[in-house]
Amino acid sequence: GENVEQHPSTLSVQEGDSAVIKCTYSDSASNYFPWYKQELGKRPQLIIDIRSNVGEKKDQRIAVTLNKTAKHFSLHITETQPEDSAVYFCAASPYNTDKLIFGTGTRLQVFP
Amino acid sequence: DTEVTQTPKHLVMGMTNKKSLKCEQHMGHRAMYWYKQKAKKPPELMFVYSYEKLSINESVPSRFSPECPNSSLLNLHLHALQPEDSALYLCASSQWYRAGGHYGYTFGSGTRLTVV
């Protein structure tokens, strides 16, 4: 079955710097890759997603890149702000299943 | 309406109690999910309902019993739980297509369950 690895587990950056979180997946047939942000005590919220027919997607300060050959995808946050501090989860959805397999999470801390 | 609504927000139950968690969405999504999330861990899939039929049961103990009365509602019936079942229980919904994957995968705010 699909397995998703996520790195790093914690990431501390200065406000204004960029943050990059990387995930690798095992099932080459996976076709959907969302990223979720979860603040303490709250639900995971979808911040951006990408499908397997696209290599890159951007939404303001957030971008996701997908390398299908290497089976990895990354979240890029530019001009980080303290309110970006949260746990970020990547996920992958294997083709022909309605499952969503989550990575282990990255705790991002943005210091003012 | 672009939300998934879960009730109750908090629940404390004894090991001999029977309780139910409820989830509702009005986005027309045909797939609904139950997840369990322990502190500092990712959500862990429990059940998937697709078109009101149970499509995936991730080997969940029978003390958890899901039910999908209609396309907008999802319940999780709890009976004889153990303290280690204490966790945040999240419901989610999406529109899923075999070729395209998920659209609008949305989580509810969760029920924080404590088993005493």
JSON list of C-alpha atoms in Angstrom, two decimals:
[
{"chain": "A", "resi": 1, "resn": "GLY", "atom": "CA", "xyz": [0.00, 0.00, 0.00]},
{"chain": "A", "resi": 2, "resn": "GLU", "atom": "CA", "xyz": [0.90, 3.67, -0.19]},
{"chain": "A", "resi": 3, "resn": "ASN", "atom": "CA", "xyz": [3.40, 5.07, 2.31]},
{"chain": "A", "resi": 4, "resn": "VAL", "atom": "CA", "xyz": [4.16, 8.77, 2.72]},
{"chain": "A", "resi": 5, "resn": "GLU", "atom": "CA", "xyz": [7.30, 10.07, 4.41]},
{"chain": "A", "resi": 6, "resn": "GLN", "atom": "CA", "xyz": [7.58, 13.70, 5.48]},
{"chain": "A", "resi": 7, "resn": "HIS", "atom": "CA", "xyz": [10.61, 15.78, 6.47]},
{"chain": "A", "resi": 8, "resn": "PRO", "atom": "CA", "xyz": [11.59, 17.61, 8.55]},
{"chain": "A", "resi": 9, "resn": "SER", "atom": "CA", "xyz": [9.54, 16.83, 11.64]},
{"chain": "A", "resi": 10, "resn": "THR", "atom": "CA", "xyz": [10.20, 20.31, 13.04]},
{"chain": "A", "resi": 11, "resn": "LEU", "atom": "CA", "xyz": [11.22, 23.51, 11.28]},
{"chain": "A", "resi": 12, "resn": "SER", "atom": "CA", "xyz": [12.01, 26.88, 12.84]},
{"chain": "A", "resi": 13, "resn": "VAL", "atom": "CA", "xyz": [12.41, 29.97, 10.69]},
{"chain": "A", "resi": 14, "resn": "GLN", "atom": "CA", "xyz": [12.67, 33.70, 11.17]},
{"chain": "A", "resi": 15, "resn": "GLU", "atom": "CA", "xyz": [9.73, 35.80, 10.05]},
{"chain": "A", "resi": 16, "resn": "GLY", "atom": "CA", "xyz": [10.15, 36.71, 6.40]},
{"chain": "A", "resi": 17, "resn": "ASP", "atom": "CA", "xyz": [12.26, 33.67, 5.55]},
{"chain": "A", "resi": 18, "resn": "SER", "atom": "CA", "xyz": [11.08, 30.80, 3.36]},
{"chain": "A", "resi": 19, "resn": "ALA", "atom": "CA", "xyz": [10.10, 27.35, 4.60]},
{"chain": "A", "resi": 20, "resn": "VAL", "atom": "CA", "xyz": [10.22, 24.12, 2.61]},
{"chain": "A", "resi": 21, "resn": "ILE", "atom": "CA", "xyz": [8.65, 20.80, 3.64]},
{"chain": "A", "resi": 22, "resn": "LYS", "atom": "CA", "xyz": [9.26, 17.66, 1.61]},
{"chain": "A", "resi": 23, "resn": "CYS", "atom": "CA", "xyz": [7.29, 14.45, 1.19]},
{"chain": "A", "resi": 24, "resn": "THR", "atom": "CA", "xyz": [7.98, 11.24, -0.69]},
{"chain": "A", "resi": 25, "resn": "TYR", "atom": "CA", "xyz": [5.41, 8.62, -1.63]},
{"chain": "A", "resi": 26, "resn": "SER", "atom": "CA", "xyz": [5.76, 4.99, -2.61]},
{"chain": "A", "resi": 27, "resn": "ASP", "atom": "CA", "xyz": [2.84, 4.27, -4.96]},
{"chain": "A", "resi": 28, "resn": "SER", "atom": "CA", "xyz": [3.64, 5.61, -8.43]},
{"chain": "A", "resi": 29, "resn": "ALA", "atom": "CA", "xyz": [-0.06, 5.43, -9.29]},
{"chain": "A", "resi": 30, "resn": "SER", "atom": "CA", "xyz": [-1.05, 8.03, -6.67]},
{"chain": "A", "resi": 31, "resn": "ASN", "atom": "CA", "xyz": [-2.70, 10.95, -8.40]},
{"chain": "A", "resi": 32, "resn": "TYR", "atom": "CA", "xyz": [-3.71, 13.54, -5.80]},
{"chain": "A", "resi": 33, "resn": "PHE", "atom": "CA", "xyz": [-1.49, 15.32, -3.26]},
{"chain": "A", "resi": 34, "resn": "PRO", "atom": "CA", "xyz": [-3.00, 17.78, -0.78]},
{"chain": "A", "resi": 35, "resn": "TRP", "atom": "CA", "xyz": [-1.36, 19.77, 2.01]},
{"chain": "A", "resi": 36, "resn": "TYR", "atom": "CA", "xyz": [-3.11, 20.50, 5.28]},
{"chain": "A", "resi": 37, "resn": "LYS", "atom": "CA", "xyz": [-2.40, 23.03, 8.01]},
{"chain": "A", "resi": 38, "resn": "GLN", "atom": "CA", "xyz": [-3.50, 22.16, 11.53]},
{"chain": "A", "resi": 39, "resn": "GLU", "atom": "CA", "xyz": [-3.35, 24.68, 14.33]},
{"chain": "A", "resi": 40, "resn": "LEU", "atom": "CA", "xyz": [-3.39, 23.48, 17.91]},
{"chain": "A", "resi": 41, "resn": "GLY", "atom": "CA", "xyz": [-6.79, 22.06, 18.86]},
{"chain": "A", "resi": 42, "resn": "LYS", "atom": "CA", "xyz": [-8.28, 22.72, 15.42]},
{"chain": "A", "resi": 43, "resn": "ARG", "atom": "CA", "xyz": [-9.16, 20.71, 12.35]},
{"chain": "A", "resi": 44, "resn": "PRO", "atom": "CA", "xyz": [-6.78, 20.12, 9.45]},
{"chain": "A", "resi": 45, "resn": "GLN", "atom": "CA", "xyz": [-7.45, 22.73, 6.78]},
{"chain": "A", "resi": 46, "resn": "LEU", "atom": "CA", "xyz": [-6.63, 22.24, 3.12]},
{"chain": "A", "resi": 47, "resn": "ILE", "atom": "CA", "xyz": [-4.18, 24.93, 2.04]},
{"chain": "A", "resi": 48, "resn": "ILE", "atom": "CA", "xyz": [-3.19, 23.72, -1.42]},
{"chain": "A", "resi": 49, "resn": "ASP", "atom": "CA", "xyz": [-3.33, 20.56, -3.51]},
{"chain": "A", "resi": 50, "resn": "ILE", "atom": "CA", "xyz": [-1.88, 19.28, -6.74]},
{"chain": "A", "resi": 51, "resn": "ARG", "atom": "CA", "xyz": [-2.87, 16.54, -9.16]},
{"chain": "A", "resi": 52, "resn": "SER", "atom": "CA", "xyz": [-0.52, 14.20, -10.97]},
{"chain": "A", "resi": 53, "resn": "ASN", "atom": "CA", "xyz": [-0.94, 15.91, -14.35]},
{"chain": "A", "resi": 54, "resn": "VAL", "atom": "CA", "xyz": [0.51, 19.18, -12.98]},
{"chain": "A", "resi": 55, "resn": "GLY", "atom": "CA", "xyz": [4.09, 19.90, -11.93]},
{"chain": "A", "resi": 56, "resn": "GLU", "atom": "CA", "xyz": [3.63, 23.06, -9.91]},
{"chain": "A", "resi": 57, "resn": "LYS", "atom": "CA", "xyz": [0.86, 25.12, -8.38]},
{"chain": "A", "resi": 58, "resn": "LYS", "atom": "CA", "xyz": [0.99, 28.45, -6.60]},
{"chain": "A", "resi": 59, "resn": "ASP", "atom": "CA", "xyz": [-1.41, 30.37, -4.41]},
{"chain": "A", "resi": 60, "resn": "GLN", "atom": "CA", "xyz": [-0.04, 33.68, -3.12]},
{"chain": "A", "resi": 61, "resn": "ARG", "atom": "CA", "xyz": [2.79, 32.82, -0.66]},
{"chain": "A", "resi": 62, "resn": "ILE", "atom": "CA", "xyz": [2.27, 29.06, -0.94]},
{"chain": "A", "resi": 63, "resn": "ALA", "atom": "CA", "xyz": [3.45, 26.78, -3.72]},
{"chain": "A", "resi": 64, "resn": "VAL", "atom": "CA", "xyz": [3.60, 23.04, -4.22]},
{"chain": "A", "resi": 65, "resn": "THR", "atom": "CA", "xyz": [5.85, 21.17, -6.64]},
{"chain": "A", "resi": 66, "resn": "LEU", "atom": "CA", "xyz": [5.49, 17.56, -7.76]},
{"chain": "A", "resi": 67, "resn": "ASN", "atom": "CA", "xyz": [8.18, 15.34, -9.25]},
{"chain": "A", "resi": 68, "resn": "LYS", "atom": "CA", "xyz": [6.45, 12.17, -10.38]},
{"chain": "A", "resi": 69, "resn": "THR", "atom": "CA", "xyz": [9.66, 10.51, -11.53]},
{"chain": "A", "resi": 70, "resn": "ALA", "atom": "CA", "xyz": [11.25, 10.85, -8.12]},
{"chain": "A", "resi": 71, "resn": "LYS", "atom": "CA", "xyz": [7.90, 10.40, -6.34]},
{"chain": "A", "resi": 72, "resn": "HIS", "atom": "CA", "xyz": [8.24, 13.44, -4.18]},
{"chain": "A", "resi": 73, "resn": "PHE", "atom": "CA", "xyz": [6.37, 16.68, -3.64]},
{"chain": "A", "resi": 74, "resn": "SER", "atom": "CA", "xyz": [7.19, 19.77, -1.64]},
{"chain": "A", "resi": 75, "resn": "LEU", "atom": "CA", "xyz": [5.45, 22.69, 0.03]},
{"chain": "A", "resi": 76, "resn": "HIS", "atom": "CA", "xyz": [7.09, 26.09, -0.23]},
{"chain": "A", "resi": 77, "resn": "ILE", "atom": "CA", "xyz": [6.01, 29.01, 1.96]},
{"chain": "A", "resi": 78, "resn": "THR", "atom": "CA", "xyz": [7.61, 32.36, 1.21]},
{"chain": "A", "resi": 79, "resn": "GLU", "atom": "CA", "xyz": [7.69, 35.48, 3.41]},
{"chain": "A", "resi": 80, "resn": "THR", "atom": "CA", "xyz": [6.66, 33.46, 6.44]},
{"chain": "A", "resi": 81, "resn": "GLN", "atom": "CA", "xyz": [4.59, 35.11, 9.16]},
{"chain": "A", "resi": 82, "resn": "PRO", "atom": "CA", "xyz": [4.02, 34.10, 12.80]},
{"chain": "A", "resi": 83, "resn": "GLU", "atom": "CA", "xyz": [0.47, 33.01, 11.90]},
{"chain": "A", "resi": 84, "resn": "ASP", "atom": "CA", "xyz": [1.99, 30.37, 9.60]},
{"chain": "A", "resi": 85, "resn": "SER", "atom": "CA", "xyz": [3.09, 28.53, 12.75]},
{"chain": "A", "resi": 86, "resn": "ALA", "atom": "CA", "xyz": [1.22, 25.20, 12.83]},
{"chain": "A", "resi": 87, "resn": "VAL", "atom": "CA", "xyz": [1.61, 21.53, 11.99]},
{"chain": "A", "resi": 88, "resn": "TYR", "atom": "CA", "xyz": [1.61, 20.81, 8.27]},
{"chain": "A", "resi": 89, "resn": "PHE", "atom": "CA", "xyz": [0.61, 17.43, 6.85]},
{"chain": "A", "resi": 90, "resn": "CYS", "atom": "CA", "xyz": [1.14, 16.19, 3.32]},
{"chain": "A", "resi": 91, "resn": "ALA", "atom": "CA", "xyz": [-0.99, 13.39, 1.94]},
{"chain": "A", "resi": 92, "resn": "ALA", "atom": "CA", "xyz": [-1.28, 11.19, -1.12]},
{"chain": "A", "resi": 93, "resn": "SER", "atom": "CA", "xyz": [-4.26, 9.45, -2.64]},
{"chain": "A", "resi": 94, "resn": "PRO", "atom": "CA", "xyz": [-3.62, 6.20, -4.52]},
{"chain": "A", "resi": 95, "resn": "TYR", "atom": "CA", "xyz": [-5.29, 5.95, -7.92]},
{"chain": "A", "resi": 96, "resn": "ASN", "atom": "CA", "xyz": [-8.58, 4.08, -7.92]},
{"chain": "A", "resi": 97, "resn": "THR", "atom": "CA", "xyz": [-9.04, 4.30, -4.15]},
{"chain": "A", "resi": 98, "resn": "ASP", "atom": "CA", "xyz": [-10.78, 6.95, -2.09]},
{"chain": "A", "resi": 99, "resn": "LYS", "atom": "CA", "xyz": [-8.12, 6.77, 0.61]},
{"chain": "A", "resi": 100, "resn": "LEU", "atom": "CA", "xyz": [-5.93, 9.64, 1.71]},
{"chain": "A", "resi": 101, "resn": "ILE", "atom": "CA", "xyz": [-2.61, 8.60, 3.27]},
{"chain": "A", "resi": 102, "resn": "PHE", "atom": "CA", "xyz": [-1.01, 11.21, 5.51]},
{"chain": "A", "resi": 103, "resn": "GLY", "atom": "CA", "xyz": [2.61, 12.00, 6.18]},
{"chain": "A", "resi": 104, "resn": "THR", "atom": "CA", "xyz": [3.81, 12.24, 9.78]},
{"chain": "A", "resi": 105, "resn": "GLY", "atom": "CA", "xyz": [3.60, 16.03, 9.96]},
{"chain": "A", "resi": 106, "resn": "THR", "atom": "CA", "xyz": [5.97, 18.98, 10.27]},
{"chain": "A", "resi": 107, "resn": "ARG", "atom": "CA", "xyz": [5.74, 21.43, 13.13]},
{"chain": "A", "resi": 108, "resn": "LEU", "atom": "CA", "xyz": [6.61, 24.85, 11.70]},
{"chain": "A", "resi": 109, "resn": "GLN", "atom": "CA", "xyz": [7.52, 27.67, 14.06]},
{"chain": "A", "resi": 110, "resn": "VAL", "atom": "CA", "xyz": [7.94, 31.18, 12.71]},
{"chain": "A", "resi": 111, "resn": "PHE", "atom": "CA", "xyz": [9.71, 33.53, 15.11]},
{"chain": "A", "resi": 112, "resn": "PRO", "atom": "CA", "xyz": [9.04, 37.29, 14.94]},
{"chain": "B", "resi": 1, "resn": "ASP", "atom": "CA", "xyz": [-22.57, 25.65, 2.78]},
{"chain": "B", "resi": 2, "resn": "THR", "atom": "CA", "xyz": [-18.93, 24.55, 2.60]},
{"chain": "B", "resi": 3, "resn": "GLU", "atom": "CA", "xyz": [-18.61, 23.03, 6.03]},
{"chain": "B", "resi": 4, "resn": "VAL", "atom": "CA", "xyz": [-18.58, 19.66, 7.69]},
{"chain": "B", "resi": 5, "resn": "THR", "atom": "CA", "xyz": [-20.38, 19.88, 11.04]},
{"chain": "B", "resi": 6, "resn": "GLN", "atom": "CA", "xyz": [-19.60, 17.50, 13.88]},
{"chain": "B", "resi": 7, "resn": "THR", "atom": "CA", "xyz": [-21.40, 17.05, 17.17]},
{"chain": "B", "resi": 8, "resn": "PRO", "atom": "CA", "xyz": [-20.71, 16.93, 20.03]},
{"chain": "B", "resi": 9, "resn": "LYS", "atom": "CA", "xyz": [-17.46, 18.91, 20.23]},
{"chain": "B", "resi": 10, "resn": "HIS", "atom": "CA", "xyz": [-16.45, 17.19, 23.44]},
{"chain": "B", "resi": 11, "resn": "LEU", "atom": "CA", "xyz": [-17.54, 13.87, 24.92]},
{"chain": "B", "resi": 12, "resn": "VAL", "atom": "CA", "xyz": [-16.58, 12.09, 28.11]},
{"chain": "B", "resi": 13, "resn": "MET", "atom": "CA", "xyz": [-17.83, 8.54, 28.42]},
{"chain": "B", "resi": 14, "resn": "GLY", "atom": "CA", "xyz": [-17.35, 5.57, 30.69]},
{"chain": "B", "resi": 15, "resn": "MET", "atom": "CA", "xyz": [-16.16, 2.23, 29.41]},
{"chain": "B", "resi": 16, "resn": "THR", "atom": "CA", "xyz": [-19.66, 0.75, 29.68]},
{"chain": "B", "resi": 17, "resn": "ASN", "atom": "CA", "xyz": [-21.46, 3.63, 27.96]},
{"chain": "B", "resi": 18, "resn": "LYS", "atom": "CA", "xyz": [-22.95, 3.75, 24.49]},
{"chain": "B", "resi": 19, "resn": "LYS", "atom": "CA", "xyz": [-22.66, 7.03, 22.64]},
{"chain": "B", "resi": 20, "resn": "SER", "atom": "CA", "xyz": [-22.77, 8.31, 19.07]},
{"chain": "B", "resi": 21, "resn": "LEU", "atom": "CA", "xyz": [-20.81, 10.91, 17.14]},
{"chain": "B", "resi": 22, "resn": "LYS", "atom": "CA", "xyz": [-22.58, 12.76, 14.35]},
{"chain": "B", "resi": 23, "resn": "CYS", "atom": "CA", "xyz": [-21.34, 14.36, 11.15]},
{"chain": "B", "resi": 24, "resn": "GLU", "atom": "CA", "xyz": [-23.22, 16.35, 8.54]},
{"chain": "B", "resi": 25, "resn": "GLN", "atom": "CA", "xyz": [-22.34, 17.96, 5.21]},
{"chain": "B", "resi": 26, "resn": "HIS", "atom": "CA", "xyz": [-24.47, 19.68, 2.59]},
{"chain": "B", "resi": 27, "resn": "MET", "atom": "CA", "xyz": [-21.86, 20.06, -0.16]},
{"chain": "B", "resi": 28, "resn": "GLY", "atom": "CA", "xyz": [-23.21, 17.13, -2.17]},
{"chain": "B", "resi": 29, "resn": "HIS", "atom": "CA", "xyz": [-20.05, 15.15, -1.50]},
{"chain": "B", "resi": 30, "resn": "ARG", "atom": "CA", "xyz": [-20.49, 11.42, -2.12]},
{"chain": "B", "resi": 31, "resn": "ALA", "atom": "CA", "xyz": [-17.60, 10.22, 0.00]},
{"chain": "B", "resi": 32, "resn": "MET", "atom": "CA", "xyz": [-17.48, 10.59, 3.78]},
{"chain": "B", "resi": 33, "resn": "TYR", "atom": "CA", "xyz": [-14.77, 9.51, 6.19]},
{"chain": "B", "resi": 34, "resn": "TRP", "atom": "CA", "xyz": [-14.04, 8.88, 9.83]},
{"chain": "B", "resi": 35, "resn": "TYR", "atom": "CA", "xyz": [-10.53, 9.51, 11.14]},
{"chain": "B", "resi": 36, "resn": "LYS", "atom": "CA", "xyz": [-8.95, 9.13, 14.55]},
{"chain": "B", "resi": 37, "resn": "GLN", "atom": "CA", "xyz": [-6.18, 11.52, 15.57]},
{"chain": "B", "resi": 38, "resn": "LYS", "atom": "CA", "xyz": [-3.98, 11.14, 18.61]},
{"chain": "B", "resi": 39, "resn": "ALA", "atom": "CA", "xyz": [-1.93, 14.04, 19.92]},
{"chain": "B", "resi": 40, "resn": "LYS", "atom": "CA", "xyz": [1.02, 14.99, 17.70]},
{"chain": "B", "resi": 41, "resn": "LYS", "atom": "CA", "xyz": [0.11, 12.32, 15.14]},
{"chain": "B", "resi": 42, "resn": "PRO", "atom": "CA", "xyz": [-1.46, 12.48, 11.67]},
{"chain": "B", "resi": 43, "resn": "PRO", "atom": "CA", "xyz": [-5.11, 11.59, 11.16]},
{"chain": "B", "resi": 44, "resn": "GLU", "atom": "CA", "xyz": [-5.55, 7.83, 10.89]},
{"chain": "B", "resi": 45, "resn": "LEU", "atom": "CA", "xyz": [-8.26, 6.58, 8.54]},
{"chain": "B", "resi": 46, "resn": "MET", "atom": "CA", "xyz": [-10.95, 4.40, 10.12]},
{"chain": "B", "resi": 47, "resn": "PHE", "atom": "CA", "xyz": [-13.85, 4.13, 7.66]},
{"chain": "B", "resi": 48, "resn": "VAL", "atom": "CA", "xyz": [-14.82, 5.35, 4.21]},
{"chain": "B", "resi": 49, "resn": "TYR", "atom": "CA", "xyz": [-18.35, 5.58, 2.88]},
{"chain": "B", "resi": 50, "resn": "SER", "atom": "CA", "xyz": [-18.82, 6.03, -0.84]},
{"chain": "B", "resi": 51, "resn": "TYR", "atom": "CA", "xyz": [-22.33, 6.64, -2.14]},
{"chain": "B", "resi": 52, "resn": "GLU", "atom": "CA", "xyz": [-23.66, 5.69, 1.30]},
{"chain": "B", "resi": 53, "resn": "LYS", "atom": "CA", "xyz": [-21.99, 2.28, 1.23]},
{"chain": "B", "resi": 54, "resn": "LEU", "atom": "CA", "xyz": [-19.08, 1.28, 3.42]},
{"chain": "B", "resi": 55, "resn": "SER", "atom": "CA", "xyz": [-16.15, 0.96, 1.05]},
{"chain": "B", "resi": 56, "resn": "ILE", "atom": "CA", "xyz": [-13.21, 0.80, 3.46]},
{"chain": "B", "resi": 57, "resn": "ASN", "atom": "CA", "xyz": [-12.87, -0.45, 7.03]},
{"chain": "B", "resi": 58, "resn": "GLU", "atom": "CA", "xyz": [-9.26, -0.15, 8.16]},
{"chain": "B", "resi": 59, "resn": "SER", "atom": "CA", "xyz": [-9.48, -3.12, 10.54]},
{"chain": "B", "resi": 60, "resn": "VAL", "atom": "CA", "xyz": [-11.18, -1.02, 13.18]},
{"chain": "B", "resi": 61, "resn": "PRO", "atom": "CA", "xyz": [-12.35, -2.85, 16.35]},
{"chain": "B", "resi": 62, "resn": "SER", "atom": "CA", "xyz": [-16.05, -3.66, 16.42]},
{"chain": "B", "resi": 63, "resn": "ARG", "atom": "CA", "xyz": [-16.61, -1.36, 19.39]},
{"chain": "B", "resi": 64, "resn": "PHE", "atom": "CA", "xyz": [-16.66, 1.36, 16.69]},
{"chain": "B", "resi": 65, "resn": "SER", "atom": "CA", "xyz": [-19.67, 1.01, 14.41]},
{"chain": "B", "resi": 66, "resn": "PRO", "atom": "CA", "xyz": [-20.21, 3.44, 11.53]},
{"chain": "B", "resi": 67, "resn": "GLU", "atom": "CA", "xyz": [-23.53, 4.26, 9.93]},
{"chain": "B", "resi": 68, "resn": "CYS", "atom": "CA", "xyz": [-24.48, 6.38, 6.93]},
{"chain": "B", "resi": 69, "resn": "PRO", "atom": "CA", "xyz": [-28.26, 7.05, 7.06]},
{"chain": "B", "resi": 70, "resn": "ASN", "atom": "CA", "xyz": [-28.19, 9.24, 3.94]},
{"chain": "B", "resi": 71, "resn": "SER", "atom": "CA", "xyz": [-25.79, 11.10, 1.68]},
{"chain": "B", "resi": 72, "resn": "SER", "atom": "CA", "xyz": [-25.46, 14.03, 4.10]},
{"chain": "B", "resi": 73, "resn": "LEU", "atom": "CA", "xyz": [-25.11, 12.23, 7.42]},
{"chain": "B", "resi": 74, "resn": "LEU", "atom": "CA", "xyz": [-22.50, 9.99, 8.96]},
{"chain": "B", "resi": 75, "resn": "ASN", "atom": "CA", "xyz": [-22.61, 8.53, 12.46]},
{"chain": "B", "resi": 76, "resn": "LEU", "atom": "CA", "xyz": [-20.07, 6.68, 14.55]},
{"chain": "B", "resi": 77, "resn": "HIS", "atom": "CA", "xyz": [-21.56, 4.53, 17.29]},
{"chain": "B", "resi": 78, "resn": "LEU", "atom": "CA", "xyz": [-19.34, 3.84, 20.27]},
{"chain": "B", "resi": 79, "resn": "HIS", "atom": "CA", "xyz": [-19.70, 1.01, 22.75]},
{"chain": "B", "resi": 80, "resn": "ALA", "atom": "CA", "xyz": [-17.45, -0.48, 25.40]},
{"chain": "B", "resi": 81, "resn": "LEU", "atom": "CA", "xyz": [-14.52, 1.76, 24.56]},
{"chain": "B", "resi": 82, "resn": "GLN", "atom": "CA", "xyz": [-11.14, 1.64, 26.24]},
{"chain": "B", "resi": 83, "resn": "PRO", "atom": "CA", "xyz": [-9.16, 4.56, 27.68]},
{"chain": "B", "resi": 84, "resn": "GLU", "atom": "CA", "xyz": [-6.70, 4.24, 24.77]},
{"chain": "B", "resi": 85, "resn": "ASP", "atom": "CA", "xyz": [-9.56, 5.14, 22.41]},
{"chain": "B", "resi": 86, "resn": "SER", "atom": "CA", "xyz": [-9.43, 8.68, 23.77]},
{"chain": "B", "resi": 87, "resn": "ALA", "atom": "CA", "xyz": [-8.58, 10.91, 20.80]},
{"chain": "B", "resi": 88, "resn": "LEU", "atom": "CA", "xyz": [-9.88, 13.54, 18.42]},
{"chain": "B", "resi": 89, "resn": "TYR", "atom": "CA", "xyz": [-12.36, 11.95, 16.01]},
{"chain": "B", "resi": 90, "resn": "LEU", "atom": "CA", "xyz": [-12.56, 13.76, 12.71]},
{"chain": "B", "resi": 91, "resn": "CYS", "atom": "CA", "xyz": [-15.16, 13.44, 10.01]},
{"chain": "B", "resi": 92, "resn": "ALA", "atom": "CA", "xyz": [-14.38, 14.50, 6.45]},
{"chain": "B", "resi": 93, "resn": "SER", "atom": "CA", "xyz": [-16.10, 14.56, 3.09]},
{"chain": "B", "resi": 94, "resn": "SER", "atom": "CA", "xyz": [-15.01, 14.90, -0.51]},
{"chain": "B", "resi": 95, "resn": "GLN", "atom": "CA", "xyz": [-16.14, 14.48, -4.07]},
{"chain": "B", "resi": 96, "resn": "TRP", "atom": "CA", "xyz": [-13.99, 11.67, -5.37]},
{"chain": "B", "resi": 97, "resn": "TYR", "atom": "CA", "xyz": [-13.42, 10.56, -8.95]},
{"chain": "B", "resi": 98, "resn": "ARG", "atom": "CA", "xyz": [-11.41, 7.50, -9.82]},
{"chain": "B", "resi": 99, "resn": "ALA", "atom": "CA", "xyz": [-9.43, 9.28, -12.51]},
{"chain": "B", "resi": 100, "resn": "GLY", "atom": "CA", "xyz": [-9.13, 12.69, -10.90]},
{"chain": "B", "resi": 101, "resn": "GLY", "atom": "CA", "xyz": [-8.88, 12.02, -7.22]},
{"chain": "B", "resi": 102, "resn": "HIS", "atom": "CA", "xyz": [-10.51, 14.14, -4.55]},
{"chain": "B", "resi": 103, "resn": "TYR", "atom": "CA", "xyz": [-12.15, 17.54, -4.81]},
{"chain": "B", "resi": 104, "resn": "GLY", "atom": "CA", "xyz": [-12.92, 19.68, -1.81]},
{"chain": "B", "resi": 105, "resn": "TYR", "atom": "CA", "xyz": [-11.65, 17.25, 0.84]},
{"chain": "B", "resi": 106, "resn": "THR", "atom": "CA", "xyz": [-12.92, 18.99, 3.96]},
{"chain": "B", "resi": 107, "resn": "PHE", "atom": "CA", "xyz": [-12.58, 18.08, 7.62]},
{"chain": "B", "resi": 108, "resn": "GLY", "atom": "CA", "xyz": [-15.01, 18.83, 10.39]},
{"chain": "B", "resi": 109, "resn": "SER", "atom": "CA", "xyz": [-13.83, 20.38, 13.65]},
{"chain": "B", "resi": 110, "resn": "GLY", "atom": "CA", "xyz": [-13.83, 17.03, 15.38]},
{"chain": "B", "resi": 111, "resn": "THR", "atom": "CA", "xyz": [-15.13, 15.48, 18.57]},
{"chain": "B", "resi": 112, "resn": "ARG", "atom": "CA", "xyz": [-12.63, 15.30, 21.39]},
{"chain": "B", "resi": 113, "resn": "LEU", "atom": "CA", "xyz": [-13.41, 12.01, 23.09]},
{"chain": "B", "resi": 114, "resn": "THR", "atom": "CA", "xyz": [-12.24, 11.05, 26.55]},
{"chain": "B", "resi": 115, "resn": "VAL", "atom": "CA", "xyz": [-12.90, 7.53, 27.81]},
{"chain": "B", "resi": 116, "resn": "VAL", "atom": "CA", "xyz": [-12.73, 7.17, 31.60]}
]
